[in-house]
Amino acid sequence: MADQILMPKATAVWLVDNTSLTFEQIADFCGLHPLEVRGIADGEVARDIRGADPIANGQLSREELDKAQASDKYRMKALVSRHAELLKPTKKAPRYTPVSRRQDRPDAIAWFIRNHPEVTDAQIAKILGTTKATIEQVRNRSHWNAANIKPVDPVTLGLVGQLELDALVKKAAEKKAKDDAKRGITDPDGATLRPAGELEAPEPEPEVEEIDYRRGSGLSAEDVFGKSTPVADEED
């Protein structure tokens, strides 16, 4: 019943405050657990939710409410709400490919196989409106027209739209990347930056030992400047 009731908790709040229905009756109508309805009555659940009148918004008739209040065994039946019908998800119809273009599908399949191996057969079958058996025949070249099949972009063939194709390829690539990451597979061509902590510090250049000429050098002035030659005194 919950999928037919808009704002089930708000509806339950109104029924608790404005009717004599049992917790079980309210829970059944709103798709809630009886303990949850009891929590609403005790003020422990849905404190800040304002009650929604199911009669005013067309989800319950006055006759149904009166029957339920007259007998605690009676279970109310919700009215079909126009708003609820609008909110129901619509199932996407299977893709229809015109007869004139069905012969182009093997070319589009070959294009996927060659250019985007990350796209699964199920995804190819769905977007092109074909079967996995046909995809396998194109892949192993057992298709009856294998000699004439050549890879052609499905957008060029008019089988899919560019935005739809881009979204499919992106989704398939992201899934493959996640699966590869789980298996520890990385792209060998992808350059990665090493963390700073893993970088080896450069070895310091060897320092040139300075010679201390003032202390313990073991060198004399003659070693540095050479021996001096005595000069004879000139005679007066």
One Martini backbone bead per residue (centre of mass of N, CA, C, O) as a GRO file, in nm:
protein
  236
    1MET     BB    1   0.052   0.065  -0.013
    2ALA     BB    2   0.293   0.271  -0.010
    3ASP     BB    3   0.303   0.319  -0.330
    4GLN     BB    4   0.003   0.483  -0.304
    5ILE     BB    5   0.128   0.677  -0.089
    6LEU     BB    6   0.153   0.997  -0.006
    7MET     BB    7   0.306   1.068   0.259
    8PRO     BB    8   0.282   0.841   0.495
    9LYS     BB    9   0.360   0.988   0.762
   10ALA     BB   10   0.167   1.228   0.734
   11THR     BB   11  -0.085   1.052   0.723
   12ALA     BB   12  -0.045   0.915   0.997
   13VAL     BB   13  -0.059   1.170   1.167
   14TRP     BB   14  -0.353   1.242   1.093
   15LEU     BB   15  -0.489   0.973   1.183
   16VAL     BB   16  -0.403   0.989   1.479
   17ASP     BB   17  -0.537   1.284   1.535
   18ASN     BB   18  -0.845   1.227   1.367
   19THR     BB   19  -0.880   0.925   1.467
   20SER     BB   20  -0.987   0.573   1.574
   21LEU     BB   21  -0.769   0.414   1.471
   22THR     BB   22  -0.559   0.172   1.454
   23PHE     BB   23  -0.238   0.097   1.417
   24GLU     BB   24  -0.285  -0.127   1.207
   25GLN     BB   25  -0.459   0.036   1.007
   26ILE     BB   26  -0.255   0.259   0.952
   27ALA     BB   27  -0.018   0.081   0.868
   28ASP     BB   28  -0.159  -0.055   0.626
   29PHE     BB   29  -0.224   0.210   0.466
   30CYS     BB   30   0.091   0.338   0.489
   31GLY     BB   31   0.326   0.119   0.510
   32LEU     BB   32   0.374   0.053   0.815
   33HIS     BB   33   0.468   0.000   1.130
   34PRO     BB   34   0.305  -0.024   1.423
   35LEU     BB   35   0.543   0.092   1.595
   36GLU     BB   36   0.563   0.354   1.430
   37VAL     BB   37   0.280   0.454   1.499
   38ARG     BB   38   0.323   0.457   1.801
   39GLY     BB   39   0.552   0.666   1.789
   40ILE     BB   40   0.372   0.892   1.681
   41ALA     BB   41   0.173   0.895   1.924
   42ASP     BB   42   0.425   0.944   2.137
   43GLY     BB   43   0.638   1.151   1.987
   44GLU     BB   44   0.902   0.984   1.859
   45VAL     BB   45   0.778   1.025   1.570
   46ALA     BB   46   0.740   1.273   1.354
   47ARG     BB   47   0.748   1.563   1.494
   48ASP     BB   48   0.797   1.762   1.220
   49ILE     BB   49   0.537   1.648   1.093
   50ARG     BB   50   0.281   1.727   0.891
   51GLY     BB   51  -0.029   1.661   0.841
   52ALA     BB   52  -0.210   1.456   0.594
   53ASP     BB   53  -0.502   1.463   0.419
   54PRO     BB   54  -0.639   1.196   0.241
   55ILE     BB   55  -0.910   1.324   0.155
   56ALA     BB   56  -0.813   1.597   0.032
   57ASN     BB   57  -0.590   1.438  -0.166
   58GLY     BB   58  -0.743   1.165  -0.281
   59GLN     BB   59  -0.671   0.876  -0.104
   60LEU     BB   60  -0.954   0.898   0.062
   61SER     BB   61  -1.258   0.803   0.170
   62ARG     BB   62  -1.513   0.852   0.388
   63GLU     BB   63  -1.628   0.565   0.377
   64GLU     BB   64  -1.370   0.413   0.452
   65LEU     BB   65  -1.326   0.548   0.727
   66ASP     BB   66  -1.597   0.465   0.857
   67LYS     BB   67  -1.556   0.158   0.835
   68ALA     BB   68  -1.293   0.149   1.006
   69GLN     BB   69  -1.417   0.281   1.269
   70ALA     BB   70  -1.639   0.048   1.304
   71SER     BB   71  -1.388  -0.158   1.230
   72ASP     BB   72  -1.080  -0.307   1.326
   73LYS     BB   73  -1.082  -0.523   1.074
   74TYR     BB   74  -1.071  -0.304   0.876
   75ARG     BB   75  -0.934  -0.228   0.547
   76MET     BB   76  -0.823   0.018   0.373
   77LYS     BB   77  -0.876   0.173   0.053
   78ALA     BB   78  -0.715   0.325  -0.185
   79LEU     BB   79  -0.702   0.575  -0.393
   80VAL     BB   80  -0.635   0.672  -0.707
   81SER     BB   81  -0.383   0.882  -0.775
   82ARG     BB   82  -0.285   1.111  -1.000
   83HIS     BB   83  -0.004   1.168  -0.880
   84ALA     BB   84   0.090   0.874  -0.855
   85GLU     BB   85   0.083   0.813  -1.157
   86LEU     BB   86   0.300   1.030  -1.236
   87LEU     BB   87   0.531   0.897  -1.038
   88LYS     BB   88   0.554   0.660  -1.199
   89PRO     BB   89   0.765   0.458  -1.341
   90THR     BB   90   0.880   0.426  -1.666
   91LYS     BB   91   0.927   0.191  -1.895
   92LYS     BB   92   1.151   0.130  -2.122
   93ALA     BB   93   1.143   0.077  -2.436
   94PRO     BB   94   1.239  -0.101  -2.673
   95ARG     BB   95   1.449  -0.087  -2.918
   96TYR     BB   96   1.391   0.049  -3.246
   97THR     BB   97   1.479  -0.077  -3.566
   98PRO     BB   98   1.485  -0.018  -3.868
   99VAL     BB   99   1.492  -0.218  -4.137
  100SER     BB  100   1.698  -0.042  -4.309
  101ARG     BB  101   1.921  -0.064  -4.047
  102ARG     BB  102   1.981  -0.363  -3.958
  103GLN     BB  103   2.231  -0.415  -4.152
  104ASP     BB  104   2.423  -0.213  -3.970
  105ARG     BB  105   2.481  -0.353  -3.694
  106PRO     BB  106   2.741  -0.518  -3.745
  107ASP     BB  107   2.918  -0.265  -3.783
  108ALA     BB  108   2.870  -0.155  -3.495
  109ILE     BB  109   2.977  -0.399  -3.346
  110ALA     BB  110   3.265  -0.387  -3.463
  111TRP     BB  111   3.328  -0.111  -3.343
  112PHE     BB  112   3.312  -0.191  -3.047
  113ILE     BB  113   3.520  -0.423  -3.050
  114ARG     BB  114   3.762  -0.240  -3.147
  115ASN     BB  115   3.722   0.042  -2.961
  116HIS     BB  116   3.526  -0.096  -2.706
  117PRO     BB  117   3.592  -0.356  -2.498
  118GLU     BB  118   3.453  -0.246  -2.226
  119VAL     BB  119   3.198  -0.310  -2.361
  120THR     BB  120   2.942  -0.498  -2.321
  121ASP     BB  121   2.722  -0.711  -2.465
  122ALA     BB  122   2.472  -0.605  -2.316
  123GLN     BB  123   2.512  -0.307  -2.399
  124ILE     BB  124   2.511  -0.347  -2.702
  125ALA     BB  125   2.232  -0.483  -2.724
  126LYS     BB  126   2.072  -0.243  -2.605
  127ILE     BB  127   2.165  -0.001  -2.796
  128LEU     BB  128   2.109  -0.177  -3.080
  129GLY     BB  129   1.896  -0.412  -3.073
  130THR     BB  130   2.031  -0.690  -3.010
  131THR     BB  131   2.230  -0.985  -2.982
  132LYS     BB  132   2.463  -1.194  -2.844
  133ALA     BB  133   2.486  -1.384  -3.085
  134THR     BB  134   2.562  -1.169  -3.296
  135ILE     BB  135   2.814  -1.065  -3.156
  136GLU     BB  136   2.968  -1.337  -3.162
  137GLN     BB  137   2.968  -1.366  -3.472
  138VAL     BB  138   3.133  -1.111  -3.525
  139ARG     BB  139   3.381  -1.182  -3.351
  140ASN     BB  140   3.427  -1.486  -3.499
  141ARG     BB  141   3.334  -1.472  -3.803
  142SER     BB  142   3.027  -1.635  -3.838
  143HIS     BB  143   2.886  -1.453  -4.003
  144TRP     BB  144   2.717  -1.449  -4.302
  145ASN     BB  145   2.855  -1.132  -4.350
  146ALA     BB  146   3.166  -1.108  -4.273
  147ALA     BB  147   3.305  -1.000  -4.543
  148ASN     BB  148   3.124  -0.707  -4.515
  149ILE     BB  149   3.225  -0.628  -4.242
  150LYS     BB  150   3.254  -0.295  -4.095
  151PRO     BB  151   3.363  -0.052  -3.901
  152VAL     BB  152   3.100   0.163  -3.763
  153ASP     BB  153   2.967   0.429  -3.647
  154PRO     BB  154   2.654   0.445  -3.497
  155VAL     BB  155   2.604   0.745  -3.550
  156THR     BB  156   2.645   0.740  -3.857
  157LEU     BB  157   2.409   0.517  -3.887
  158GLY     BB  158   2.165   0.607  -3.681
  159LEU     BB  159   2.134   0.424  -3.406
  160VAL     BB  160   2.261   0.660  -3.232
  161GLY     BB  161   2.348   0.892  -3.008
  162GLN     BB  162   2.608   1.074  -2.895
  163LEU     BB  163   2.529   1.100  -2.594
  164GLU     BB  164   2.465   0.801  -2.548
  165LEU     BB  165   2.743   0.693  -2.626
  166ASP     BB  166   2.914   0.853  -2.423
  167ALA     BB  167   2.777   0.742  -2.169
  168LEU     BB  168   2.846   0.444  -2.215
  169VAL     BB  169   3.156   0.463  -2.231
  170LYS     BB  170   3.197   0.595  -1.955
  171LYS     BB  171   3.067   0.373  -1.782
  172ALA     BB  172   3.252   0.140  -1.877
  173ALA     BB  173   3.524   0.269  -1.793
  174GLU     BB  174   3.464   0.299  -1.489
  175LYS     BB  175   3.414  -0.002  -1.433
  176LYS     BB  176   3.691  -0.105  -1.526
  177ALA     BB  177   3.860   0.061  -1.327
  178LYS     BB  178   3.742  -0.067  -1.072
  179ASP     BB  179   3.809  -0.362  -1.136
  180ASP     BB  180   4.116  -0.320  -1.165
  181ALA     BB  181   4.163  -0.208  -0.879
  182LYS     BB  182   4.073  -0.467  -0.729
  183ARG     BB  183   4.306  -0.643  -0.890
  184GLY     BB  184   4.568  -0.450  -0.924
  185ILE     BB  185   4.538  -0.295  -1.193
  186THR     BB  186   4.753  -0.108  -1.402
  187ASP     BB  187   4.860   0.144  -1.604
  188PRO     BB  188   5.161   0.141  -1.768
  189ASP     BB  189   5.121   0.434  -1.917
  190GLY     BB  190   5.063   0.560  -1.649
  191ALA     BB  191   5.156   0.831  -1.488
  192THR     BB  192   5.303   0.854  -1.166
  193LEU     BB  193   5.318   0.989  -0.851
  194ARG     BB  194   5.532   1.004  -0.603
  195PRO     BB  195   5.566   1.020  -0.295
  196ALA     BB  196   5.760   1.217  -0.102
  197GLY     BB  197   5.851   0.984   0.101
  198GLU     BB  198   5.981   0.803  -0.149
  199LEU     BB  199   6.192   0.995  -0.194
  200GLU     BB  200   6.523   1.034  -0.247
  201ALA     BB  201   6.775   1.167  -0.102
  202PRO     BB  202   7.027   1.347  -0.180
  203GLU     BB  203   7.348   1.320  -0.192
  204PRO     BB  204   7.602   1.454  -0.048
  205GLU     BB  205   7.858   1.633  -0.116
  206PRO     BB  206   8.175   1.619  -0.097
  207GLU     BB  207   8.391   1.755   0.115
  208VAL     BB  208   8.646   1.973   0.118
  209GLU     BB  209   8.931   1.960   0.273
  210GLU     BB  210   9.051   2.182   0.483
  211ILE     BB  211   9.339   2.361   0.535
  212ASP     BB  212   9.509   2.416   0.828
  213TYR     BB  213   9.765   2.648   0.869
  214ARG     BB  214   9.747   2.691   1.194
  215ARG     BB  215   9.670   2.367   1.248
  216GLY     BB  216   9.807   2.067   1.193
  217SER     BB  217   9.920   2.055   0.880
  218GLY     BB  218  10.244   1.992   0.827
  219LEU     BB  219  10.329   2.272   0.716
  220SER     BB  220  10.551   2.489   0.572
  221ALA     BB  221  10.664   2.770   0.434
  222GLU     BB  222  10.838   2.622   0.221
  223ASP     BB  223  10.603   2.453   0.102
  224VAL     BB  224  10.456   2.711  -0.002
  225PHE     BB  225  10.705   2.928  -0.102
  226GLY     BB  226  10.977   2.818  -0.070
  227LYS     BB  227  11.299   2.856  -0.099
  228SER     BB  228  11.534   3.073   0.008
  229THR     BB  229  11.780   3.294  -0.114
  230PRO     BB  230  12.065   3.418  -0.044
  231VAL     BB  231  12.190   3.749  -0.001
  232ALA     BB  232  12.449   3.931  -0.070
  233ASP     BB  233  12.641   4.162   0.055
  234GLU     BB  234  12.723   4.468  -0.017
  235GLU     BB  235  12.974   4.651  -0.088
  236ASP     BB  236  13.094   4.970  -0.012
   0.00000   0.00000   0.00000
